[in-house]
PDB file of C-alpha atoms and ligand atoms in Angstrom:
ATOM      1  CA  MET A  13     -75.316  26.268 -17.425  1.00 46.00           C
ATOM      2  CA  GLU A  14     -72.407  26.264 -20.505  1.00 47.00           C
ATOM      3  CA  THR A  15     -72.909  24.602 -23.567  1.00 50.00           C
ATOM      4  CA  GLN A  16     -70.284  22.291 -24.381  1.00 74.00           C
ATOM      5  CA  ARG A  17     -71.415  22.524 -28.370  1.00 75.00           C
ATOM      6  CA  PRO A  18     -68.120  21.907 -30.615  1.00 89.00           C
ATOM      7  CA  ILE A  19     -68.120  25.044 -32.936  1.00 96.00           C
ATOM      8  CA  LEU A  20     -64.765  24.537 -34.612  1.00 97.00           C
ATOM      9  CA  LYS A  21     -62.492  21.716 -34.967  1.00 97.00           C
ATOM     10  CA  VAL A  22     -59.290  22.153 -36.728  1.00 97.00           C
ATOM     11  CA  CYS A  23     -58.120  19.181 -37.366  1.00 97.00           C
ATOM     12  CA  ASN A  24     -53.752  18.299 -38.267  1.00 97.00           C
ATOM     13  CA  LEU A  25     -53.261  21.561 -39.659  1.00 97.00           C
ATOM     14  CA  ASN A  26     -50.256  22.926 -41.471  1.00 97.00           C
ATOM     15  CA  VAL A  27     -49.313  25.852 -43.012  1.00 96.00           C
ATOM     16  CA  HIS A  28     -46.328  27.083 -44.743  1.00 95.00           C
ATOM     17  CA  TYR A  29     -45.108  30.753 -45.747  1.00 95.00           C
ATOM     18  CA  GLY A  30     -42.425  29.369 -48.652  1.00 92.00           C
ATOM     19  CA  ASP A  31     -39.973  27.282 -46.673  1.00 92.00           C
ATOM     20  CA  ILE A  32     -41.136  28.223 -43.849  1.00 94.00           C
ATOM     21  CA  HIS A  33     -43.584  25.447 -42.057  1.00 95.00           C
ATOM     22  CA  VAL A  34     -45.258  27.318 -39.805  1.00 96.00           C
ATOM     23  CA  LEU A  35     -48.359  25.687 -38.253  1.00 97.00           C
ATOM     24  CA  LYS A  36     -47.502  21.477 -37.643  1.00 96.00           C
ATOM     25  CA  GLN A  37     -50.428  19.372 -37.013  1.00 96.00           C
ATOM     26  CA  LEU A  38     -52.093  21.763 -35.264  1.00 97.00           C
ATOM     27  CA  ASN A  39     -55.012  20.345 -33.270  1.00 97.00           C
ATOM     28  CA  LEU A  40     -57.854  22.793 -31.083  1.00 96.00           C
ATOM     29  CA  SER A  41     -61.301  22.771 -30.946  1.00 96.00           C
ATOM     30  CA  ILE A  42     -63.764  25.656 -29.390  1.00 96.00           C
ATOM     31  CA  CYS A  43     -67.026  25.038 -28.342  1.00 95.00           C
ATOM     32  CA  ALA A  44     -70.026  27.373 -28.547  1.00 94.00           C
ATOM     33  CA  ASN A  45     -70.236  30.130 -26.449  1.00 93.00           C
ATOM     34  CA  GLN A  46     -66.905  30.624 -25.306  1.00 95.00           C
ATOM     35  CA  ILE A  47     -64.341  33.306 -24.979  1.00 96.00           C
ATOM     36  CA  VAL A  48     -61.157  31.758 -26.210  1.00 97.00           C
ATOM     37  CA  SER A  49     -57.735  32.845 -26.690  1.00 97.00           C
ATOM     38  CA  VAL A  50     -54.471  31.831 -28.389  1.00 97.00           C
ATOM     39  CA  VAL A  51     -51.393  33.062 -27.056  1.00 97.00           C
ATOM     40  CA  GLY A  52     -47.888  32.126 -27.452  1.00 96.00           C
ATOM     41  CA  ALA A  53     -44.158  33.932 -28.338  1.00 94.00           C
ATOM     42  CA  ASN A  54     -43.523  36.615 -30.588  1.00 92.00           C
ATOM     43  CA  GLY A  55     -43.957  34.687 -33.903  1.00 93.00           C
ATOM     44  CA  SER A  56     -44.986  31.704 -32.995  1.00 95.00           C
ATOM     45  CA  GLY A  57     -48.554  31.494 -35.505  1.00 96.00           C
ATOM     46  CA  LYS A  58     -51.076  32.792 -33.782  1.00 96.00           C
ATOM     47  CA  THR A  59     -52.107  35.246 -36.470  1.00 96.00           C
ATOM     48  CA  THR A  60     -51.956  32.336 -39.411  1.00 97.00           C
ATOM     49  CA  LEU A  61     -53.807  30.099 -36.719  1.00 97.00           C
ATOM     50  CA  LEU A  62     -56.743  32.623 -37.250  1.00 97.00           C
ATOM     51  CA  LYS A  63     -56.010  33.308 -40.832  1.00 97.00           C
ATOM     52  CA  ALA A  64     -55.976  30.129 -41.477  1.00 97.00           C
ATOM     53  CA  VAL A  65     -59.104  29.840 -40.090  1.00 97.00           C
ATOM     54  CA  ALA A  66     -60.716  32.517 -41.937  1.00 97.00           C
ATOM     55  CA  GLY A  67     -60.390  31.762 -45.118  1.00 96.00           C
ATOM     56  CA  ILE A  68     -57.483  34.400 -45.606  1.00 96.00           C
ATOM     57  CA  LEU A  69     -54.693  31.573 -46.060  1.00 95.00           C
ATOM     58  CA  ARG A  70     -55.020  29.636 -48.702  1.00 87.00           C
ATOM     59  CA  PRO A  71     -54.048  26.666 -49.416  1.00 85.00           C
ATOM     60  CA  VAL A  72     -54.244  24.971 -46.375  1.00 88.00           C
ATOM     61  CA  GLN A  73     -53.730  21.411 -45.381  1.00 94.00           C
ATOM     62  CA  GLY A  74     -55.348  19.421 -42.990  1.00 97.00           C
ATOM     63  CA  ALA A  75     -59.265  19.857 -41.851  1.00 97.00           C
ATOM     64  CA  ILE A  76     -60.916  23.405 -40.436  1.00 97.00           C
ATOM     65  CA  ILE A  77     -64.547  21.840 -39.376  1.00 97.00           C
ATOM     66  CA  TYR A  78     -66.815  24.693 -38.413  1.00 97.00           C
ATOM     67  CA  HIS A  79     -70.705  23.662 -37.612  1.00 96.00           C
ATOM     68  CA  HIS A  80     -69.323  20.116 -38.847  1.00 94.00           C
ATOM     69  CA  LYS A  81     -69.291  21.539 -42.249  1.00 96.00           C
ATOM     70  CA  GLN A  82     -65.022  21.249 -43.441  1.00 97.00           C
ATOM     71  CA  ILE A  83     -64.518  25.151 -45.027  1.00 97.00           C
ATOM     72  CA  GLN A  84     -60.921  25.024 -45.228  1.00 96.00           C
ATOM     73  CA  THR A  85     -61.138  25.338 -49.181  1.00 95.00           C
ATOM     74  CA  LEU A  86     -63.807  27.951 -49.292  1.00 96.00           C
ATOM     75  CA  SER A  87     -63.293  31.674 -49.974  1.00 95.00           C
ATOM     76  CA  VAL A  88     -63.497  33.991 -47.645  1.00 95.00           C
ATOM     77  CA  HIS A  89     -66.315  35.382 -48.565  1.00 94.00           C
ATOM     78  CA  GLU A  90     -68.712  32.083 -48.132  1.00 96.00           C
ATOM     79  CA  VAL A  91     -66.547  31.616 -44.650  1.00 97.00           C
ATOM     80  CA  VAL A  92     -67.862  34.860 -43.873  1.00 96.00           C
ATOM     81  CA  ARG A  93     -71.307  34.230 -45.306  1.00 95.00           C
ATOM     82  CA  ARG A  94     -71.504  31.173 -42.750  1.00 96.00           C
ATOM     83  CA  GLY A  95     -71.021  33.019 -39.713  1.00 96.00           C
ATOM     84  CA  LEU A  96     -67.290  33.519 -39.585  1.00 97.00           C
ATOM     85  CA  VAL A  97     -65.088  37.038 -39.011  1.00 97.00           C
ATOM     86  CA  TYR A  98     -62.329  37.732 -38.942  1.00 97.00           C
ATOM     87  CA  VAL A  99     -61.175  41.365 -37.596  1.00 97.00           C
ATOM     88  CA  SER A 100     -57.720  42.495 -38.510  1.00 93.00           C
ATOM     89  CA  GLU A 101     -54.703  43.879 -36.031  1.00 91.00           C
ATOM     90  CA  GLY A 102     -54.598  47.526 -35.494  1.00 85.00           C
ATOM     91  CA  MET A 103     -56.889  50.149 -36.033  1.00 87.00           C
ATOM     92  CA  ASN A 104     -58.267  49.310 -39.672  1.00 91.00           C
ATOM     93  CA  VAL A 105     -61.541  51.928 -40.397  1.00 94.00           C
ATOM     94  CA  PHE A 106     -62.161  53.097 -43.907  1.00 95.00           C
ATOM     95  CA  PRO A 107     -61.112  57.342 -42.170  1.00 95.00           C
ATOM     96  CA  PHE A 108     -62.706  59.662 -45.249  1.00 97.00           C
ATOM     97  CA  MET A 109     -66.276  57.294 -44.629  1.00 96.00           C
ATOM     98  CA  SER A 110     -69.028  58.230 -41.431  1.00 97.00           C
ATOM     99  CA  VAL A 111     -69.024  55.955 -38.385  1.00 97.00           C
ATOM    100  CA  LEU A 112     -71.880  54.772 -39.750  1.00 96.00           C
ATOM    101  CA  GLU A 113     -70.545  54.169 -43.158  1.00 96.00           C
ATOM    102  CA  ASN A 114     -68.031  51.744 -42.187  1.00 96.00           C
ATOM    103  CA  LEU A 115     -70.941  49.851 -40.214  1.00 96.00           C
ATOM    104  CA  GLU A 116     -72.991  49.851 -43.187  1.00 94.00           C
ATOM    105  CA  VAL A 117     -70.034  48.141 -44.806  1.00 92.00           C
ATOM    106  CA  GLY A 118     -69.850  45.475 -42.210  1.00 89.00           C
ATOM    107  CA  ALA A 119     -73.432  44.288 -43.047  1.00 89.00           C
ATOM    108  CA  TYR A 120     -72.643  43.999 -46.883  1.00 85.00           C
ATOM    109  CA  ILE A 121     -73.198  40.256 -46.145  1.00 82.00           C
ATOM    110  CA  ALA A 122     -76.545  40.553 -44.137  1.00 76.00           C
ATOM    111  CA  ARG A 123     -78.151  43.561 -46.023  1.00 79.00           C
ATOM    112  CA  GLU A 124     -81.606  42.527 -44.921  1.00 84.00           C
ATOM    113  CA  LYS A 125     -80.303  42.449 -40.999  1.00 85.00           C
ATOM    114  CA  LYS A 126     -78.471  45.788 -41.147  1.00 88.00           C
ATOM    115  CA  LYS A 127     -81.493  47.253 -38.003  1.00 91.00           C
ATOM    116  CA  ASP A 128     -81.334  44.962 -35.709  1.00 93.00           C
ATOM    117  CA  ARG A 129     -77.627  44.285 -36.021  1.00 93.00           C
ATOM    118  CA  LEU A 130     -76.802  48.372 -35.742  1.00 95.00           C
ATOM    119  CA  SER A 131     -79.273  47.990 -32.791  1.00 95.00           C
ATOM    120  CA  LEU A 132     -76.574  45.261 -31.393  1.00 95.00           C
ATOM    121  CA  VAL A 133     -73.678  47.395 -32.123  1.00 96.00           C
ATOM    122  CA  PHE A 134     -74.834  50.341 -29.894  1.00 96.00           C
ATOM    123  CA  GLU A 135     -75.925  48.172 -27.078  1.00 95.00           C
ATOM    124  CA  ILE A 136     -72.330  46.459 -26.738  1.00 96.00           C
ATOM    125  CA  PHE A 137     -70.720  50.342 -28.314  1.00 95.00           C
ATOM    126  CA  PRO A 138     -72.720  52.818 -27.073  1.00 94.00           C
ATOM    127  CA  LEU A 139     -70.932  55.287 -28.322  1.00 93.00           C
ATOM    128  CA  LEU A 140     -70.500  54.780 -31.542  1.00 95.00           C
ATOM    129  CA  ALA A 141     -74.360  55.527 -31.163  1.00 94.00           C
ATOM    130  CA  ASP A 142     -73.460  58.803 -30.405  1.00 94.00           C
ATOM    131  CA  LYS A 143     -70.511  59.121 -33.265  1.00 96.00           C
ATOM    132  CA  LEU A 144     -72.224  58.118 -36.123  1.00 96.00           C
ATOM    133  CA  ARG A 145     -71.839  61.005 -38.578  1.00 96.00           C
ATOM    134  CA  GLN A 146     -68.226  61.675 -37.295  1.00 97.00           C
ATOM    135  CA  MET A 147     -65.322  61.202 -40.167  1.00 97.00           C
ATOM    136  CA  ALA A 148     -64.305  57.665 -38.748  1.00 97.00           C
ATOM    137  CA  GLY A 149     -60.627  58.990 -39.340  1.00 96.00           C
ATOM    138  CA  THR A 150     -61.003  60.949 -36.413  1.00 97.00           C
ATOM    139  CA  LEU A 151     -62.122  58.480 -33.343  1.00 96.00           C
ATOM    140  CA  SER A 152     -59.420  58.035 -31.282  1.00 93.00           C
ATOM    141  CA  GLY A 153     -57.164  54.533 -30.728  1.00 92.00           C
ATOM    142  CA  GLY A 154     -59.278  53.214 -28.843  1.00 92.00           C
ATOM    143  CA  GLN A 155     -63.229  53.990 -30.566  1.00 95.00           C
ATOM    144  CA  LYS A 156     -61.205  53.168 -34.134  1.00 95.00           C
ATOM    145  CA  ARG A 157     -60.901  49.670 -32.258  1.00 95.00           C
ATOM    146  CA  MET A 158     -64.324  49.527 -31.221  1.00 95.00           C
ATOM    147  CA  LEU A 159     -65.557  49.942 -34.449  1.00 97.00           C
ATOM    148  CA  THR A 160     -63.476  47.844 -36.029  1.00 97.00           C
ATOM    149  CA  ILE A 161     -65.420  45.151 -33.956  1.00 97.00           C
ATOM    150  CA  ALA A 162     -68.426  46.570 -34.286  1.00 97.00           C
ATOM    151  CA  ARG A 163     -67.936  46.350 -38.176  1.00 96.00           C
ATOM    152  CA  GLY A 164     -67.503  42.315 -37.737  1.00 96.00           C
ATOM    153  CA  LEU A 165     -70.379  42.402 -35.793  1.00 96.00           C
ATOM    154  CA  MET A 166     -72.871  44.012 -38.485  1.00 96.00           C
ATOM    155  CA  SER A 167     -71.891  40.619 -40.590  1.00 94.00           C
ATOM    156  CA  ASP A 168     -74.139  38.227 -38.385  1.00 94.00           C
ATOM    157  CA  PRO A 169     -71.196  36.137 -36.828  1.00 96.00           C
ATOM    158  CA  ASP A 170     -71.144  33.655 -34.504  1.00 95.00           C
ATOM    159  CA  LEU A 171     -67.876  32.833 -34.391  1.00 98.00           C
ATOM    160  CA  LEU A 172     -65.655  36.069 -34.279  1.00 98.00           C
ATOM    161  CA  LEU A 173     -62.238  35.865 -34.323  1.00 98.00           C
ATOM    162  CA  LEU A 174     -59.926  39.279 -32.914  1.00 97.00           C
ATOM    163  CA  ASP A 175     -56.228  39.704 -33.849  1.00 97.00           C
ATOM    164  CA  ASP A 176     -54.925  41.488 -30.947  1.00 95.00           C
ATOM    165  CA  PRO A 177     -57.530  43.060 -30.467  1.00 95.00           C
ATOM    166  CA  PHE A 178     -55.945  44.656 -27.185  1.00 94.00           C
ATOM    167  CA  LEU A 179     -52.707  46.363 -29.142  1.00 93.00           C
ATOM    168  CA  GLY A 180     -52.373  49.984 -28.578  1.00 89.00           C
ATOM    169  CA  LEU A 181     -55.035  50.425 -26.230  1.00 92.00           C
ATOM    170  CA  ALA A 182     -54.734  52.551 -22.856  1.00 91.00           C
ATOM    171  CA  PRO A 183     -55.828  51.166 -19.535  1.00 92.00           C
ATOM    172  CA  LYS A 184     -59.044  52.463 -19.602  1.00 92.00           C
ATOM    173  CA  ASP A 185     -59.962  51.595 -23.386  1.00 92.00           C
ATOM    174  CA  ALA A 186     -58.755  47.843 -22.750  1.00 94.00           C
ATOM    175  CA  ASN A 187     -61.008  47.474 -19.456  1.00 93.00           C
ATOM    176  CA  ARG A 188     -63.669  48.410 -21.874  1.00 93.00           C
ATOM    177  CA  LEU A 189     -62.848  46.502 -24.305  1.00 94.00           C
ATOM    178  CA  CYS A 190     -62.998  43.348 -21.876  1.00 94.00           C
ATOM    179  CA  ASP A 191     -66.266  44.180 -20.854  1.00 95.00           C
ATOM    180  CA  ALA A 192     -67.794  44.374 -24.588  1.00 96.00           C
ATOM    181  CA  LEU A 193     -66.017  41.149 -25.386  1.00 96.00           C
ATOM    182  CA  LYS A 194     -68.235  39.426 -22.274  1.00 95.00           C
ATOM    183  CA  GLN A 195     -71.134  41.327 -23.527  1.00 95.00           C
ATOM    184  CA  ILE A 196     -70.784  39.847 -26.857  1.00 96.00           C
ATOM    185  CA  ARG A 197     -70.707  36.592 -25.522  1.00 93.00           C
ATOM    186  CA  ARG A 198     -73.966  36.696 -24.072  1.00 93.00           C
ATOM    187  CA  TYR A 199     -75.187  37.364 -27.518  1.00 94.00           C
ATOM    188  CA  ASP A 200     -74.177  33.751 -28.626  1.00 92.00           C
ATOM    189  CA  ILE A 201     -71.499  34.928 -30.077  1.00 96.00           C
ATOM    190  CA  THR A 202     -68.445  32.450 -29.782  1.00 97.00           C
ATOM    191  CA  LEU A 203     -65.152  34.719 -29.312  1.00 98.00           C
ATOM    192  CA  PHE A 204     -61.616  33.410 -30.725  1.00 98.00           C
ATOM    193  CA  LEU A 205     -58.810  35.916 -30.046  1.00 97.00           C
ATOM    194  CA  ALA A 206     -55.123  35.717 -30.809  1.00 97.00           C
ATOM    195  CA  GLY A 207     -53.064  38.247 -29.145  1.00 93.00           C
ATOM    196  CA  GLN A 208     -49.687  39.513 -27.337  1.00 91.00           C
ATOM    197  CA  HIS A 209     -50.983  41.375 -24.354  1.00 92.00           C
ATOM    198  CA  VAL A 210     -50.996  37.685 -22.535  1.00 94.00           C
ATOM    199  CA  ARG A 211     -52.659  38.682 -19.388  1.00 94.00           C
ATOM    200  CA  ARG A 212     -55.204  40.394 -20.453  1.00 94.00           C
ATOM    201  CA  ILE A 213     -56.483  37.991 -23.324  1.00 95.00           C
ATOM    202  CA  LEU A 214     -55.968  34.907 -20.326  1.00 96.00           C
ATOM    203  CA  ARG A 215     -58.239  36.795 -17.486  1.00 94.00           C
ATOM    204  CA  VAL A 216     -60.834  37.242 -20.157  1.00 95.00           C
ATOM    205  CA  ALA A 217     -60.681  33.852 -21.782  1.00 96.00           C
ATOM    206  CA  THR A 218     -62.799  31.045 -20.310  1.00 95.00           C
ATOM    207  CA  LYS A 219     -60.913  28.626 -22.820  1.00 96.00           C
ATOM    208  CA  ALA A 220     -56.881  29.075 -23.801  1.00 97.00           C
ATOM    209  CA  PHE A 221     -54.098  27.531 -25.971  1.00 97.00           C
ATOM    210  CA  LEU A 222     -50.469  28.289 -26.405  1.00 97.00           C
ATOM    211  CA  VAL A 223     -48.734  27.858 -28.918  1.00 97.00           C
ATOM    212  CA  GLU A 224     -45.148  26.438 -29.304  1.00 96.00           C
ATOM    213  CA  GLU A 225     -43.218  24.978 -32.158  1.00 92.00           C
ATOM    214  CA  GLY A 226     -46.237  25.000 -34.579  1.00 94.00           C
ATOM    215  CA  LYS A 227     -48.349  23.327 -32.281  1.00 96.00           C
ATOM    216  CA  ILE A 228     -50.795  23.510 -29.041  1.00 97.00           C
ATOM    217  CA  ALA A 229     -48.655  22.866 -26.185  1.00 96.00           C
ATOM    218  CA  LEU A 230     -50.683  24.126 -23.277  1.00 96.00           C
ATOM    219  CA  ALA A 231     -55.137  23.541 -23.009  1.00 97.00           C
ATOM    220  CA  GLY A 232     -57.052  24.806 -20.120  1.00 96.00           C
ATOM    221  CA  THR A 233     -59.325  27.778 -18.603  1.00 95.00           C
ATOM    222  CA  GLY A 234     -57.662  31.027 -18.961  1.00 94.00           C
ATOM    223  CA  GLU A 235     -56.787  31.135 -14.948  1.00 94.00           C
ATOM    224  CA  GLN A 236     -55.401  27.866 -15.035  1.00 95.00           C
ATOM    225  CA  MET A 237     -53.085  28.583 -18.199  1.00 95.00           C
ATOM    226  CA  LEU A 238     -52.441  32.062 -16.570  1.00 94.00           C
ATOM    227  CA  GLY A 239     -50.674  30.216 -13.109  1.00 93.00           C
ATOM    228  CA  HIS A 240     -49.338  27.011 -15.142  1.00 94.00           C
ATOM    229  CA  PRO A 241     -45.142  27.006 -14.801  1.00 93.00           C
ATOM    230  CA  HIS A 242     -44.415  26.029 -18.400  1.00 93.00           C
ATOM    231  CA  LEU A 243     -46.678  29.594 -19.274  1.00 94.00           C
ATOM    232  CA  ARG A 244     -45.054  31.742 -17.067  1.00 93.00           C
ATOM    233  CA  GLU A 245     -41.230  30.590 -17.733  1.00 92.00           C
ATOM    234  CA  THR A 246     -42.129  30.538 -21.524  1.00 92.00           C
ATOM    235  CA  LEU A 247     -44.150  33.893 -21.922  1.00 93.00           C
ATOM    236  CA  PHE A 248     -43.393  36.127 -18.540  1.00 90.00           C
ATOM    237  CA  GLY A 249     -40.001  34.968 -18.058  1.00 86.00           C
ATOM    238  CA  ILE A 250     -40.900  33.183 -14.546  1.00 78.00           C
ATOM    239  CA  VAL A 251     -39.064  30.711 -13.166  1.00 76.00           C
ATOM    240  CA  ALA A 252     -40.987  28.657 -10.595  1.00 67.00           C
ATOM    241  CA  GLU A 253     -38.377  27.122  -8.810  1.00 63.00           C
ATOM    242  CA  SER A 254     -36.792  30.734  -7.743  1.00 56.00           C
ATOM    243  CA  GLY A 255     -39.360  33.255  -8.305  1.00 53.00           C
ATOM    244  CA  VAL A 256     -36.739  35.094 -10.257  1.00 55.00           C
ATOM    245  CA  GLU A 257     -37.731  37.380 -13.194  1.00 53.00           C
ATOM    246  CA  ILE A 258     -35.747  37.317 -15.947  1.00 49.00           C
ATOM    247  CA  PRO A 259     -35.661  40.319 -17.555  1.00 49.00           C
TER     248      PRO A 259
HETATM  249  P1  ATP B 327     -46.803  38.455 -33.618  1.00 51.04           P
HETATM  250  O1  ATP B 327     -47.188  37.733 -31.864  1.00 51.04           O
HETATM  251  O2  ATP B 327     -45.744  38.464 -33.312  1.00 51.04           O
HETATM  252  O3  ATP B 327     -47.835  39.208 -33.809  1.00 51.04           O
HETATM  253  P2  ATP B 327     -48.041  35.478 -34.283  1.00 51.04           P
HETATM  254  O4  ATP B 327     -47.796  34.588 -33.331  1.00 51.04           O
HETATM  255  O5  ATP B 327     -49.043  35.856 -34.761  1.00 51.04           O
HETATM  256  O6  ATP B 327     -46.549  36.308 -33.780  1.00 51.04           O
HETATM  257  P3  ATP B 327     -47.376  35.195 -37.043  1.00 51.04           P
HETATM  258  O7  ATP B 327     -47.468  36.573 -37.624  1.00 51.04           O
HETATM  259  O8  ATP B 327     -48.218  34.264 -37.872  1.00 51.04           O
HETATM  260  O9  ATP B 327     -47.191  34.863 -35.792  1.00 51.04           O
HETATM  261  O10 ATP B 327     -45.891  34.465 -37.805  1.00 51.04           O
HETATM  262  C1  ATP B 327     -45.702  32.791 -38.109  1.00 51.04           C
HETATM  263  C2  ATP B 327     -44.158  32.824 -38.089  1.00 51.04           C
HETATM  264  O11 ATP B 327     -44.328  32.927 -39.763  1.00 51.04           O
HETATM  265  C3  ATP B 327     -43.539  34.192 -38.571  1.00 51.04           C
HETATM  266  O12 ATP B 327     -42.125  33.784 -37.933  1.00 51.04           O
HETATM  267  C4  ATP B 327     -43.435  34.876 -39.285  1.00 51.04           C
HETATM  268  O13 ATP B 327     -42.179  35.673 -39.669  1.00 51.04           O
HETATM  269  C5  ATP B 327     -44.077  34.130 -40.511  1.00 51.04           C
HETATM  270  N1  ATP B 327     -44.445  35.107 -41.645  1.00 51.04           N
HETATM  271  C6  ATP B 327     -45.716  35.511 -41.226  1.00 51.04           C
HETATM  272  N2  ATP B 327     -46.616  36.432 -41.986  1.00 51.04           N
HETATM  273  C7  ATP B 327     -45.653  35.603 -43.167  1.00 51.04           C
HETATM  274  C8  ATP B 327     -45.329  35.951 -44.667  1.00 51.04           C
HETATM  275  N3  ATP B 327     -46.115  36.927 -44.805  1.00 51.04           N
HETATM  276  N4  ATP B 327     -44.411  35.833 -45.221  1.00 51.04           N
HETATM  277  C9  ATP B 327     -43.366  34.969 -44.545  1.00 51.04           C
HETATM  278  N5  ATP B 327     -43.524  34.459 -42.862  1.00 51.04           N
HETATM  279  C10 ATP B 327     -44.578  34.920 -42.747  1.00 51.04           C
END
């Protein structure tokens, strides 16, 4: 049975970049042990939302409540220490460090747990265990993405934020990553994903949100969202009445 324990609540969140008001009184709530996805048109504010939650964007207006405590004024370091970890989009590894050294960097906040975290990472991404001494810069794109997520896991998160995790992945690597995300969830880690690969990101989601005009416009299970006429029209260009796909 799925637990409905809320792990994160975002209340009336406002984020500005100078004069640009990106998130406008945004509200959402995430329960533990879910895979939660945020989708939206380009520039709708998905990355902004994740970065605000992770403490990377400051100041923000509104409240971000994690494990029943407000965190919107805390530093990134403190947010990570409490178990909320953000993995940026792209394949940002330290190219001249080995795979193991990259993973060790991720464990800077949970050094005493390094051995346990490594075991967990190798269970989820066995391929990394075979490449520990290899320079990270020589990995393939899919392997680098695995390493960035694995490095996030080394910080001992219970809420892991992944920005555009499928970006630039070949279909085979994207399928592998979907399996890995489901496996991560089984370790009592809640996943909060955002991205442009709407079908993939909704298929893997147990709960999903559509961001529009700085607010949550729709919420539902991933499957419900995939079939929703408004989402299909705004993100896929599929108009329900005629079934015509607009290129
Ligand atoms: P995408 O799907 O293209 O990655 P997104 O939904 O993640 O987009 P954001 O990257 O959060 O959207 O950007 C939201 C809006 O804020 C966009 O209009 C973007 O141009 C603007 N924006 C983002 N970062 C900055 C910044 N550092 N300075 C000014 N404007 C920014």
